[in-house]
Tab-separated table of C-alpha atoms in Angstrom:
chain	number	residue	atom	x	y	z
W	1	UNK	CA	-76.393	266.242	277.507
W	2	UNK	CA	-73.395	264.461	275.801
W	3	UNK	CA	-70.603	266.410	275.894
W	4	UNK	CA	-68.697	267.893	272.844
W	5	UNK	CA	-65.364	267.248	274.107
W	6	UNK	CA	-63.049	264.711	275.762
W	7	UNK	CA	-62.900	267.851	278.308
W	8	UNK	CA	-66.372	267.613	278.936
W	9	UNK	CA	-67.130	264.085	279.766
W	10	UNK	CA	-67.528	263.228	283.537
W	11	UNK	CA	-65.239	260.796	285.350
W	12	UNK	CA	-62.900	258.024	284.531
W	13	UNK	CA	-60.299	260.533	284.759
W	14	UNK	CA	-57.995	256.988	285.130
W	15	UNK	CA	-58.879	256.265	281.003
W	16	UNK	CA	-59.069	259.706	279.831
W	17	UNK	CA	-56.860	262.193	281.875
W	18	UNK	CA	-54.186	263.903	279.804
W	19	UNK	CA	-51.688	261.282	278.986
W	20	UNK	CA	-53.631	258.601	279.530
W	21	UNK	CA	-53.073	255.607	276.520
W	22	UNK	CA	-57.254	255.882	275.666
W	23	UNK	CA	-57.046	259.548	275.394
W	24	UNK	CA	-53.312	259.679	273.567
W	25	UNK	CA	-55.637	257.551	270.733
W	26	UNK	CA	-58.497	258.901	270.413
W	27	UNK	CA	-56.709	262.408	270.708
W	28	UNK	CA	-54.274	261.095	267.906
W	29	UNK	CA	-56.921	259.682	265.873
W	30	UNK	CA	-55.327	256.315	265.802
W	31	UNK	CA	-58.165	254.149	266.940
W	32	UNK	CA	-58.050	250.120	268.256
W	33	UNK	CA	-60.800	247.973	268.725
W	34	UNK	CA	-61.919	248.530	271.933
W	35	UNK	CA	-64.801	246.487	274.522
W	36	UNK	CA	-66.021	249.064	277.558
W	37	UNK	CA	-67.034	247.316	280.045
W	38	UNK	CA	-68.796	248.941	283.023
W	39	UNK	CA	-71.846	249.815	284.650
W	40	UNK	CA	-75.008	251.669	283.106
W	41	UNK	CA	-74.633	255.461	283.016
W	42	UNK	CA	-70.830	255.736	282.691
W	43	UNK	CA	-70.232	257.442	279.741
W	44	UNK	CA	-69.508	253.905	277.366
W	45	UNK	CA	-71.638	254.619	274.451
W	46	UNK	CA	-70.841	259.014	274.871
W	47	UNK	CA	-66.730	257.842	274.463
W	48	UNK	CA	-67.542	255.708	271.561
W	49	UNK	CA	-69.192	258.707	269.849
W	50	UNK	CA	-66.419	260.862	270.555
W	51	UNK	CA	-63.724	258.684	269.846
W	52	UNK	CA	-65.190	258.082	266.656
W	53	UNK	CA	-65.911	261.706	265.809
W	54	UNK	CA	-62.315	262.735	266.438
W	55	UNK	CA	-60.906	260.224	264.183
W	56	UNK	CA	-63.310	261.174	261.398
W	57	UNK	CA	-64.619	257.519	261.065
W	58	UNK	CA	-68.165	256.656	259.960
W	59	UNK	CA	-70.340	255.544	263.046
W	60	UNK	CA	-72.163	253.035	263.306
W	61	UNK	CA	-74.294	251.554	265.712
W	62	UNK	CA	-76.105	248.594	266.502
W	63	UNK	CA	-77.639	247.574	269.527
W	64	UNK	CA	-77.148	243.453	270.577
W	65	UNK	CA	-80.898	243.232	272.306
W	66	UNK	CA	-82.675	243.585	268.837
W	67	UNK	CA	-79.496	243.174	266.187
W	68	UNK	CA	-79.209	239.425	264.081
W	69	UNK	CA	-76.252	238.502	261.814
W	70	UNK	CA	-78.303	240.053	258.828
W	71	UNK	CA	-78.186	243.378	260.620
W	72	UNK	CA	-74.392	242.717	261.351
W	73	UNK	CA	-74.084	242.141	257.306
W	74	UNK	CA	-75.448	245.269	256.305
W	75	UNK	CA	-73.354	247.243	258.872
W	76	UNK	CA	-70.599	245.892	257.187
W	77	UNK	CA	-71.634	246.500	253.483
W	78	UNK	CA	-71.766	250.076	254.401
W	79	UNK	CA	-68.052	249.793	255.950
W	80	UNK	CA	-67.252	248.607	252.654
W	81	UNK	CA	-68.957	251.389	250.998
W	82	UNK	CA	-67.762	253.913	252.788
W	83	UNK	CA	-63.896	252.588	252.807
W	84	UNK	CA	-64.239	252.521	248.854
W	85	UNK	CA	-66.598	255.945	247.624
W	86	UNK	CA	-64.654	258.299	251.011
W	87	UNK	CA	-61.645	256.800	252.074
W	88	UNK	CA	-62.472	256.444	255.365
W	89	UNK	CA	-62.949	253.794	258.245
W	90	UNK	CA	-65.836	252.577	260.137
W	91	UNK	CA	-66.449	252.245	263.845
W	92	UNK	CA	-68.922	249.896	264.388
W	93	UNK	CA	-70.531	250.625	267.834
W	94	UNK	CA	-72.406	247.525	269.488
W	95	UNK	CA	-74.245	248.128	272.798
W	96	UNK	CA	-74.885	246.038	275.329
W	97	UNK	CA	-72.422	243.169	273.301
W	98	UNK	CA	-72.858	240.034	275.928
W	99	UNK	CA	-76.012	239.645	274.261
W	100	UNK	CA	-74.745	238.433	271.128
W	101	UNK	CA	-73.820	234.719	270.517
W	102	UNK	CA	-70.994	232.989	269.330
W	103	UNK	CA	-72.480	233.241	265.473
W	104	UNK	CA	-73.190	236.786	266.292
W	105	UNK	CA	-69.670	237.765	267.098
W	106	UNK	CA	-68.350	235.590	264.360
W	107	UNK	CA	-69.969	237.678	261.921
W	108	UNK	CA	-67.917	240.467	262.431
W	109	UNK	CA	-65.035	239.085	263.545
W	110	UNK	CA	-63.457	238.821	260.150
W	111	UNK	CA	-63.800	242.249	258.945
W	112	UNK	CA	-62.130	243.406	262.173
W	113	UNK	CA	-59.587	241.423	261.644
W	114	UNK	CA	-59.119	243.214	257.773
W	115	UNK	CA	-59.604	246.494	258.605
W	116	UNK	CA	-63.014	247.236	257.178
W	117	UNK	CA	-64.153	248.007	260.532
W	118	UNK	CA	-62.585	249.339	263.810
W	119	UNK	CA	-65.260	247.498	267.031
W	120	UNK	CA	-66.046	249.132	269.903
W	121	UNK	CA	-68.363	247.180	272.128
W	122	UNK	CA	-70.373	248.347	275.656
W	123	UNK	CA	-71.155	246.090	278.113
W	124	UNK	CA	-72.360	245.956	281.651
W	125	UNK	CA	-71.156	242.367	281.813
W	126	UNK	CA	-67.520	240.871	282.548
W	127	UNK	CA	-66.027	240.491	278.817
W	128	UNK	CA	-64.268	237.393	279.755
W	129	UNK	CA	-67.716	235.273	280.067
W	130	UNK	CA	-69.338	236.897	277.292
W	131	UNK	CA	-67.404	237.267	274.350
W	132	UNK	CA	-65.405	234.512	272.329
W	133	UNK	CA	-61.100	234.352	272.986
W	134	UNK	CA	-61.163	235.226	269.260
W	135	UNK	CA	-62.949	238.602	269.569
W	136	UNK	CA	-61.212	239.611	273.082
W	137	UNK	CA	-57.751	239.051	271.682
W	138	UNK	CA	-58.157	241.515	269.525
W	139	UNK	CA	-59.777	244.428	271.585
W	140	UNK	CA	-57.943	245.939	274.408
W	141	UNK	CA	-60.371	245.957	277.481
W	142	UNK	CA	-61.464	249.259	279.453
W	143	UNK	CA	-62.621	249.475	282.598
W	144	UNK	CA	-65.232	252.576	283.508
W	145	UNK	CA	-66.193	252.815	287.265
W	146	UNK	CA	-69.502	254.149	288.640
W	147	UNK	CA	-69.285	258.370	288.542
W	148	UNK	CA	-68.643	259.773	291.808
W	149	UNK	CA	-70.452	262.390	293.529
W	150	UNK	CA	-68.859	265.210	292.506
W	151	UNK	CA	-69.030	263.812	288.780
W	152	UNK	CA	-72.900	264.060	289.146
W	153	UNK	CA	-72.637	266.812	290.594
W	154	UNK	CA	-70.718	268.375	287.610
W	155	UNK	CA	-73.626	266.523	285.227
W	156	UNK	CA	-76.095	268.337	286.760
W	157	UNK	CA	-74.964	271.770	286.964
W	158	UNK	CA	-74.511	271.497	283.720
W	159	UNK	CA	-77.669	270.516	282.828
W	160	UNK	CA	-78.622	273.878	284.552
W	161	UNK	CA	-76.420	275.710	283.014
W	162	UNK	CA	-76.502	274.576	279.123
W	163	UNK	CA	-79.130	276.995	277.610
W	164	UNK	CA	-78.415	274.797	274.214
W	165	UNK	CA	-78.452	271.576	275.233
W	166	UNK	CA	-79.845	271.522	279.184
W	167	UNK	CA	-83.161	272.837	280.491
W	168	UNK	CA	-84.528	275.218	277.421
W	169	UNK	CA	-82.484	278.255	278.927
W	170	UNK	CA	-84.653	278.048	282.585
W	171	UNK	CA	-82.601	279.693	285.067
W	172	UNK	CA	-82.835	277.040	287.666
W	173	UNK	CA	-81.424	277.033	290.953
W	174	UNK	CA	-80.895	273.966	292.832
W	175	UNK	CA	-80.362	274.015	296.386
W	176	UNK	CA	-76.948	271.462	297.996
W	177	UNK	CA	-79.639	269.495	299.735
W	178	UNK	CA	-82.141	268.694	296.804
W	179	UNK	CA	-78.271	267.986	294.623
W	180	UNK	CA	-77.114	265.704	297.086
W	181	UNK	CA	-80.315	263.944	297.370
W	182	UNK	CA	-80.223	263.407	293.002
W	183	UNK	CA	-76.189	262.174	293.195
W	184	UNK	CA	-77.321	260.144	295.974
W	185	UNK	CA	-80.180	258.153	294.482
W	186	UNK	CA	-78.528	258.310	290.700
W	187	UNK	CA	-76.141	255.711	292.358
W	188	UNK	CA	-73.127	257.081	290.116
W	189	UNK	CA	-75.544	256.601	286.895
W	190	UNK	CA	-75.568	260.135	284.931
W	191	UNK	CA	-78.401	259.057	283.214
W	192	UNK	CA	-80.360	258.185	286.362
W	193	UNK	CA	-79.365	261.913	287.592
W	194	UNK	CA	-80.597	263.601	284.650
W	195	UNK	CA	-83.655	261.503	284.378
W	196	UNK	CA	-84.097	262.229	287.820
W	197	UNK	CA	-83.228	265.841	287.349
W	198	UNK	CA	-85.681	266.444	284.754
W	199	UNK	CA	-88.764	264.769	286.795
W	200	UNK	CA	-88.079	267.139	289.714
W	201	UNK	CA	-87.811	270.156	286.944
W	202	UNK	CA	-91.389	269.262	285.247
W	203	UNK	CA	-92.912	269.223	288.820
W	204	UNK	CA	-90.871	272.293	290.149
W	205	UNK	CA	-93.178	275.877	289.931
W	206	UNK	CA	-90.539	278.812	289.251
W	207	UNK	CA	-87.449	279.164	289.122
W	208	UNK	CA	-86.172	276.977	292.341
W	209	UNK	CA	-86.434	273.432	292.614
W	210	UNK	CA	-87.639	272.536	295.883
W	211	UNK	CA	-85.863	269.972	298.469
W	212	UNK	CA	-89.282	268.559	298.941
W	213	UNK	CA	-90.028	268.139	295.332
W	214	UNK	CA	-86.681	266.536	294.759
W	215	UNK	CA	-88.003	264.102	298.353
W	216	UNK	CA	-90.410	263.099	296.069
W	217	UNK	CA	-88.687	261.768	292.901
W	218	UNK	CA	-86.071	260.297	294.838
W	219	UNK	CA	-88.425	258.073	297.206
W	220	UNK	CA	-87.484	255.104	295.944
W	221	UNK	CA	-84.387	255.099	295.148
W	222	UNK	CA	-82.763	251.519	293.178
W	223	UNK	CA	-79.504	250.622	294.224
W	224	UNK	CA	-78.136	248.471	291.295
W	225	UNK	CA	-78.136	244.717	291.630
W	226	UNK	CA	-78.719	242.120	288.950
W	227	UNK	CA	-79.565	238.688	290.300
W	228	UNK	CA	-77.533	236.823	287.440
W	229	UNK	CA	-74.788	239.094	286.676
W	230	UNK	CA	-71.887	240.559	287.953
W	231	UNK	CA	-72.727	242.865	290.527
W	232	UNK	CA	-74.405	239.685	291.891
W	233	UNK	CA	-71.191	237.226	291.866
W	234	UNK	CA	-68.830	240.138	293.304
W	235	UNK	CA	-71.302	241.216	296.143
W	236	UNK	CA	-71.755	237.589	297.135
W	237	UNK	CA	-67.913	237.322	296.762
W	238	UNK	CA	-67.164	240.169	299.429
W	239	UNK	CA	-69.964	238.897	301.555
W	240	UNK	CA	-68.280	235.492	301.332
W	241	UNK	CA	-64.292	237.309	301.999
W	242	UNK	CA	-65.844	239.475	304.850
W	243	UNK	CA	-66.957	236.273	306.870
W	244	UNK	CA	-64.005	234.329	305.929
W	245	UNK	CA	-61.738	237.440	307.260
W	246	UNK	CA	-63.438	237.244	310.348
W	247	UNK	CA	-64.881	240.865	309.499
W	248	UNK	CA	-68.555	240.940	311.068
W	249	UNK	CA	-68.881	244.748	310.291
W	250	UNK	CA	-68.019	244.095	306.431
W	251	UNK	CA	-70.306	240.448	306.052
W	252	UNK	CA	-73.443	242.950	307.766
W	253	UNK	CA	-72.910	245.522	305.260
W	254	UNK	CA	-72.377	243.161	301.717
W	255	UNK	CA	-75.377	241.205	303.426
W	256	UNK	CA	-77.777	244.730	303.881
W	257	UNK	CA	-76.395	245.465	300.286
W	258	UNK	CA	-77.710	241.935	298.627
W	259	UNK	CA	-81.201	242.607	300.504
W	260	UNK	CA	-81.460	246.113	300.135
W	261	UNK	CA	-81.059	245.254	296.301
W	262	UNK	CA	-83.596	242.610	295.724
W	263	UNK	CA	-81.653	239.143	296.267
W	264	UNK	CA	-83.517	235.827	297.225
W	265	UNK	CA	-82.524	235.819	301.311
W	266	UNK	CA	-82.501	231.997	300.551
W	267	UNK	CA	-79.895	232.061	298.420
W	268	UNK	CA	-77.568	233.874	300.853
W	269	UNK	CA	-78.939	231.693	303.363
W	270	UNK	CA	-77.801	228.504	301.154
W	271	UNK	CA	-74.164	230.172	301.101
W	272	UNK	CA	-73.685	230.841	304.818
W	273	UNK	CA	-74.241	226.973	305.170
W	274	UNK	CA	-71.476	226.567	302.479
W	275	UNK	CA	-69.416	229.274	304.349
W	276	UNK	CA	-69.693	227.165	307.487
W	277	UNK	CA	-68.533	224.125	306.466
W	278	UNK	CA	-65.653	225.913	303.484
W	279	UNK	CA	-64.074	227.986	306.243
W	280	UNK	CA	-65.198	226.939	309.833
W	281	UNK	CA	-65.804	223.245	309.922
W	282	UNK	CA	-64.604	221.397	312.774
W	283	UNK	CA	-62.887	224.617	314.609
W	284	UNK	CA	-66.173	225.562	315.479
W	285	UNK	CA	-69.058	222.825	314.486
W	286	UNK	CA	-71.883	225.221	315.773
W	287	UNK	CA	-71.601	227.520	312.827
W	288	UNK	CA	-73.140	224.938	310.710
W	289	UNK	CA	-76.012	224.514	313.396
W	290	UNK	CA	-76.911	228.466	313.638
W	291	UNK	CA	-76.945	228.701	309.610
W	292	UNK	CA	-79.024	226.027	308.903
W	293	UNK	CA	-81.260	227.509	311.505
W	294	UNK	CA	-80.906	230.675	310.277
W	295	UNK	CA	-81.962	229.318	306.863
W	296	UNK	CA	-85.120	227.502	308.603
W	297	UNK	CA	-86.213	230.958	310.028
W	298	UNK	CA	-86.252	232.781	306.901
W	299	UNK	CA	-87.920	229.978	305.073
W	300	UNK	CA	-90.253	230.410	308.295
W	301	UNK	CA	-90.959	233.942	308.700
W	302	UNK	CA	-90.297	236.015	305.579
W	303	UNK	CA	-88.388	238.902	305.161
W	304	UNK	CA	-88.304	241.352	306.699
W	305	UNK	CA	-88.378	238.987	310.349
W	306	UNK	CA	-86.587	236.185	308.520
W	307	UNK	CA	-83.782	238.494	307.788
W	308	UNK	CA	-82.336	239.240	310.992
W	309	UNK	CA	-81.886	235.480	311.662
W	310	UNK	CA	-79.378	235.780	308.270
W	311	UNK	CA	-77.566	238.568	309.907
W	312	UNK	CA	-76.933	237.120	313.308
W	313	UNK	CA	-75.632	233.935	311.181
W	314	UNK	CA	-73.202	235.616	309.511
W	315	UNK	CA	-72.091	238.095	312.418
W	316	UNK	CA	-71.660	234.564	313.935
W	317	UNK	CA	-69.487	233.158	311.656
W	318	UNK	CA	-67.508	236.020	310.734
W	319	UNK	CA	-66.341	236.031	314.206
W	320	UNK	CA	-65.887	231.780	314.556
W	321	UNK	CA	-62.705	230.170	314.487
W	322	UNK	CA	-61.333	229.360	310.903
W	323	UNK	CA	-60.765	226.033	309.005
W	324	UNK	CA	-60.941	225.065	306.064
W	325	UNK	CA	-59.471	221.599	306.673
W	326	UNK	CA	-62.381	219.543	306.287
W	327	UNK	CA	-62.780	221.274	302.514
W	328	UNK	CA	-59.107	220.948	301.854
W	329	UNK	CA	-59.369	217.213	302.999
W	330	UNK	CA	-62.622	216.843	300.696
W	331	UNK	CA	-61.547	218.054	297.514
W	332	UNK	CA	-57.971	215.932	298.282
W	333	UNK	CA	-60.373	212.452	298.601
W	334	UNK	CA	-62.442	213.416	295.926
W	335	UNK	CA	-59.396	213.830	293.562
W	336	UNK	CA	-57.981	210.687	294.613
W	337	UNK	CA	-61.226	208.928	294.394
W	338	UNK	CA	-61.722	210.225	290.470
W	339	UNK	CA	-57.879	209.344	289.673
W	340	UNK	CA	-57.791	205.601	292.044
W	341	UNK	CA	-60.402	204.246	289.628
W	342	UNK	CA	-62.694	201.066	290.553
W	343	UNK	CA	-60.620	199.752	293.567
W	344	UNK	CA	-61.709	196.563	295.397
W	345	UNK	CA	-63.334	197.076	299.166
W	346	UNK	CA	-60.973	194.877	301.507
W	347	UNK	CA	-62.432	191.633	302.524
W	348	UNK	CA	-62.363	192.211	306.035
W	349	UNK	CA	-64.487	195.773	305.527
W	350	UNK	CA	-66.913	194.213	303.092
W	351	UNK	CA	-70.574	193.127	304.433
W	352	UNK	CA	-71.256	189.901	305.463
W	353	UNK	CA	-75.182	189.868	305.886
W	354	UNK	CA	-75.426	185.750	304.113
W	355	UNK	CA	-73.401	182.532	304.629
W	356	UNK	CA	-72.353	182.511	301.387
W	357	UNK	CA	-70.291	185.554	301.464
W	358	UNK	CA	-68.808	184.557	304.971
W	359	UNK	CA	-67.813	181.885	303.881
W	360	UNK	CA	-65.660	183.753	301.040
W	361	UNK	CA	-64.220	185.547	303.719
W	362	UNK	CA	-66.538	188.841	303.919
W	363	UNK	CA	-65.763	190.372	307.055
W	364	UNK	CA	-63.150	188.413	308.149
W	365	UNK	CA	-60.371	189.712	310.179
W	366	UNK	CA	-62.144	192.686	310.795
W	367	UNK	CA	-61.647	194.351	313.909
W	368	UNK	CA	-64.689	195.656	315.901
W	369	UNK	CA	-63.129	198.911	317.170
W	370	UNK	CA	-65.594	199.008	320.581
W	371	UNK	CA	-63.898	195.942	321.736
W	372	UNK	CA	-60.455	197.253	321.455
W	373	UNK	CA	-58.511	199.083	324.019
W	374	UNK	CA	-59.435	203.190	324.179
W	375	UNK	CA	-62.517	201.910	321.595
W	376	UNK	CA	-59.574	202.013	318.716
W	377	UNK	CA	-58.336	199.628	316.207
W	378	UNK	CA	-54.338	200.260	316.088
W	379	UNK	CA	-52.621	199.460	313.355
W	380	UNK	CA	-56.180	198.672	310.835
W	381	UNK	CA	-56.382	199.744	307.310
W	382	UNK	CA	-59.180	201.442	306.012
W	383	UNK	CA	-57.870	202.126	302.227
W	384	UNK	CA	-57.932	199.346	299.251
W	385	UNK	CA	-54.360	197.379	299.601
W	386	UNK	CA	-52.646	199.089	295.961
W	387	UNK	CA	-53.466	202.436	297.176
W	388	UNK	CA	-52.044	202.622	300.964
W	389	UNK	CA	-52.281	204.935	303.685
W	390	UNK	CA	-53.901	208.365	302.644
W	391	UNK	CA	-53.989	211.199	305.029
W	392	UNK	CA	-56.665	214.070	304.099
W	393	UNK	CA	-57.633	215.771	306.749
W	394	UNK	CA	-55.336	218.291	308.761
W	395	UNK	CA	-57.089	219.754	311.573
W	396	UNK	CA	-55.448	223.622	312.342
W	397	UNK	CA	-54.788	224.979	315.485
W	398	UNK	CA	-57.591	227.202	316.259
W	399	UNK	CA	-60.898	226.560	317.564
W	400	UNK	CA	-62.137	222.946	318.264
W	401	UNK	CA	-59.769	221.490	315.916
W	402	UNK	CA	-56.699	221.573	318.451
W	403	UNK	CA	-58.634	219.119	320.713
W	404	UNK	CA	-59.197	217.345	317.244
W	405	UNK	CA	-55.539	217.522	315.951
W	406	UNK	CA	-54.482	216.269	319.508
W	407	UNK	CA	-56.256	212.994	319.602
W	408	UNK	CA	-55.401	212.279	315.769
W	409	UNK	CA	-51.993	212.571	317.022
W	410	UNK	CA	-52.212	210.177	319.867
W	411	UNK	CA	-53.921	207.490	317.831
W	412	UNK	CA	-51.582	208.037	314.815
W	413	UNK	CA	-48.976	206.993	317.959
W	414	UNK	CA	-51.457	203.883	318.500
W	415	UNK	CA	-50.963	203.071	315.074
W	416	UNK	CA	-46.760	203.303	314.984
W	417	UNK	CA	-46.844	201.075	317.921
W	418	UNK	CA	-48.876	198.797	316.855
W	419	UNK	CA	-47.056	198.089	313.619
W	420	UNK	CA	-43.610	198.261	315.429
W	421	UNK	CA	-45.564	195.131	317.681
């Protein structure tokens, strides 16, 4: 079912609507290199084709799962061969190009860079993690998004309809019910629809495809999710922006997504402890509590009971006060610790636990804060003598943290007076 035409491909109407840039080239037959990078069922490899068919360039096509540099060598001694005996270029089509290695893409690189071939590559995978600066500089980038309803829709009326190419000229009719149950569970993947499609044909009697027939090939429907790549990182993303946006409604519905879709419940529970220490902390140290005991449940009881412990932890600290002071101060002390270098404790903090080390002054001076008025030192230095006072920590006013922020203050006042003494 891959359409002919430019006017017959379904969606990204934003890379391929009249007088868009992608269609003004391939229209004008003056192909780039080009990396499409979106998810499965989009149309990436059908746009290849046709861009390469309306330039008139040789196609070629190799797929990155199975292909080695020796494949990528003959691809390109058949460039070469067809640049010299027809006067013509090459598009070399790779599929599924994160696969390939550094070597891999190096292979080609060079004869992209000449001219022998023009590169169009398909992946499901962000470009920027996968592929080498060298090969992304010189490929322009194109996004494809996930085919609406309507676009299957479209697909599969067409699959009805296409004597040549759809259903062996069966008149078909498909009721709106049984259609929106296919564009439902294809999950904007064409290819899922017309797989699906074709299933509920082969067990259909006659010339109507029953709802209940289409029930059936739909019953277990896959949302896509793919625990290392990046569907994963963006759901966990939004799941992670919902909470810290104090949006309980959006961190229940990225959560249901990540579960519905086959993630480890531990490793969301792992984040929502991160989460409530990144941006809650101090305003509200309870957060911390009800995610690690939200983790402890679902190590506990499983999913599905397990899970339910995960969503009241993040309904609870999507709606906690925010902070992210105590991270802020972390990353602050960490950087100075890295940059100080190998300072020297202060005598009077160091341990004293033999003779021999009081005697060279270990402990000495130090001030035992319990015995001091309000149970605080003022005026005592905590930091090694070259490096001074630091200050790290900024409590913000919301949450626990004002209470926080307000004794700070006072014993910051301690401090003043104490020196000024």
């Amino acid at each position: 079912m891959r359409p002919a035409t430019l006017d017959g491909f379904a969606g990204q109407a934003h890379l391929i609507a009249p007088g868009k840039p992608l269609r003004l080239a391939i229209e004008s037959g003056q192909l780039h290199s080009m990396i499409l990078w979106g998810p499965p069922g989009t149309g990436k490899t059908t746009l290849a084709r046709l861009a390469s068919k309306r330039s008139g360039a040789h196609f070629l096509t190799l797929s990155a799962v199975l292909a080695g540099v020796k494949d990528i060598r003959e691809a390109v001694a058949e460039a070469q061969t067809v640049r010299q005996m027809e006067q013509r270029g090459t598009v070399l089509f790779i599929d599924e190009v994160h696969r390939f290695n550094k070597g891999q893409q190096d292979a080609f690189l060079p004869h992209v860079e000449n001219g022998t071939l023009i590169f169009i590559g398909a992946t499901t995978e962000n470009p920027s993690f996968s592929l080498n600066n060298a090969l992304l500089s010189r490929a322009r980038v194109y996004v494809l998004k996930s085919l609406s309803e309507d676009d299957l829709l479209g697909v599969l009326h067409r699959a009805l309809s296409d004597a040549d190419q759809g259903l062996g000229g069966r008149a078909l009719t498909l009721p709106d019910e049984a259609a929106s149950l296919l564009t439902k569970s294809a999950d904007g993947d064409a290819r899922r629809a017309l797989n699906l499609l074709e299933l509920a044909v082969q067990l259909s009697v006659g010339e109507h495809i029953e709802t209940t027939v289409v029930a059936e090939v739909v019953a277990a429907p896959i949302r896509r999710f793919d625990k290392g790549g990046d569907i994963f990182f963006d759901q966990i993303s939004a799941l992670h922006k919902s909470v810290r946006g104090s949006s309980p409604d959006g961190a229940l519905y990225w959560l249901a997504r990540m579960i519905d879709g086959g993630c480890d419940p531990l490793y969301i529970a792992r984040r929502l402890v991160r989460i409530a220490s990144e941006d809650i902390g101090n305003a509200d140290p309870r957060a911390l509590d009800l995610a690690i005991n939200a983790w402890q449940a679902q190590e506990r009881l499983g999913s599905p009971e397990g899970e339910l412990a995960l969503a009241q932890a993040a309904v609870y600290l999507a709606c906690a006060a925010k902070s992210n002071a105590v991270y802020t101060a972390w990353n602050n002390a960490l950087a100075d610790a890295r940059a100080s270098g190998s300072r020297d404790v202060p005598v009077h903090l160091r341990n004293a636990p033999t003779k021999l080390l009081k005697e060279l002054g270990h402990g000495r001076a130090y001030r035992y804060a319990h015995d001091e008025p309000e149970g605080y030192a003022a005026g005592e230095v905590y930091f090694p003598e070259e490096m001074g006072e630091r200050r790290y920590y900024a409590p913000v006013d919301r949450g626990l943290e004002i209470r926080i922020g307000e004794k700070l203050a006072h014993l910051r006042a301690l401090d003043k007076a104490a020196l000024k003494g």
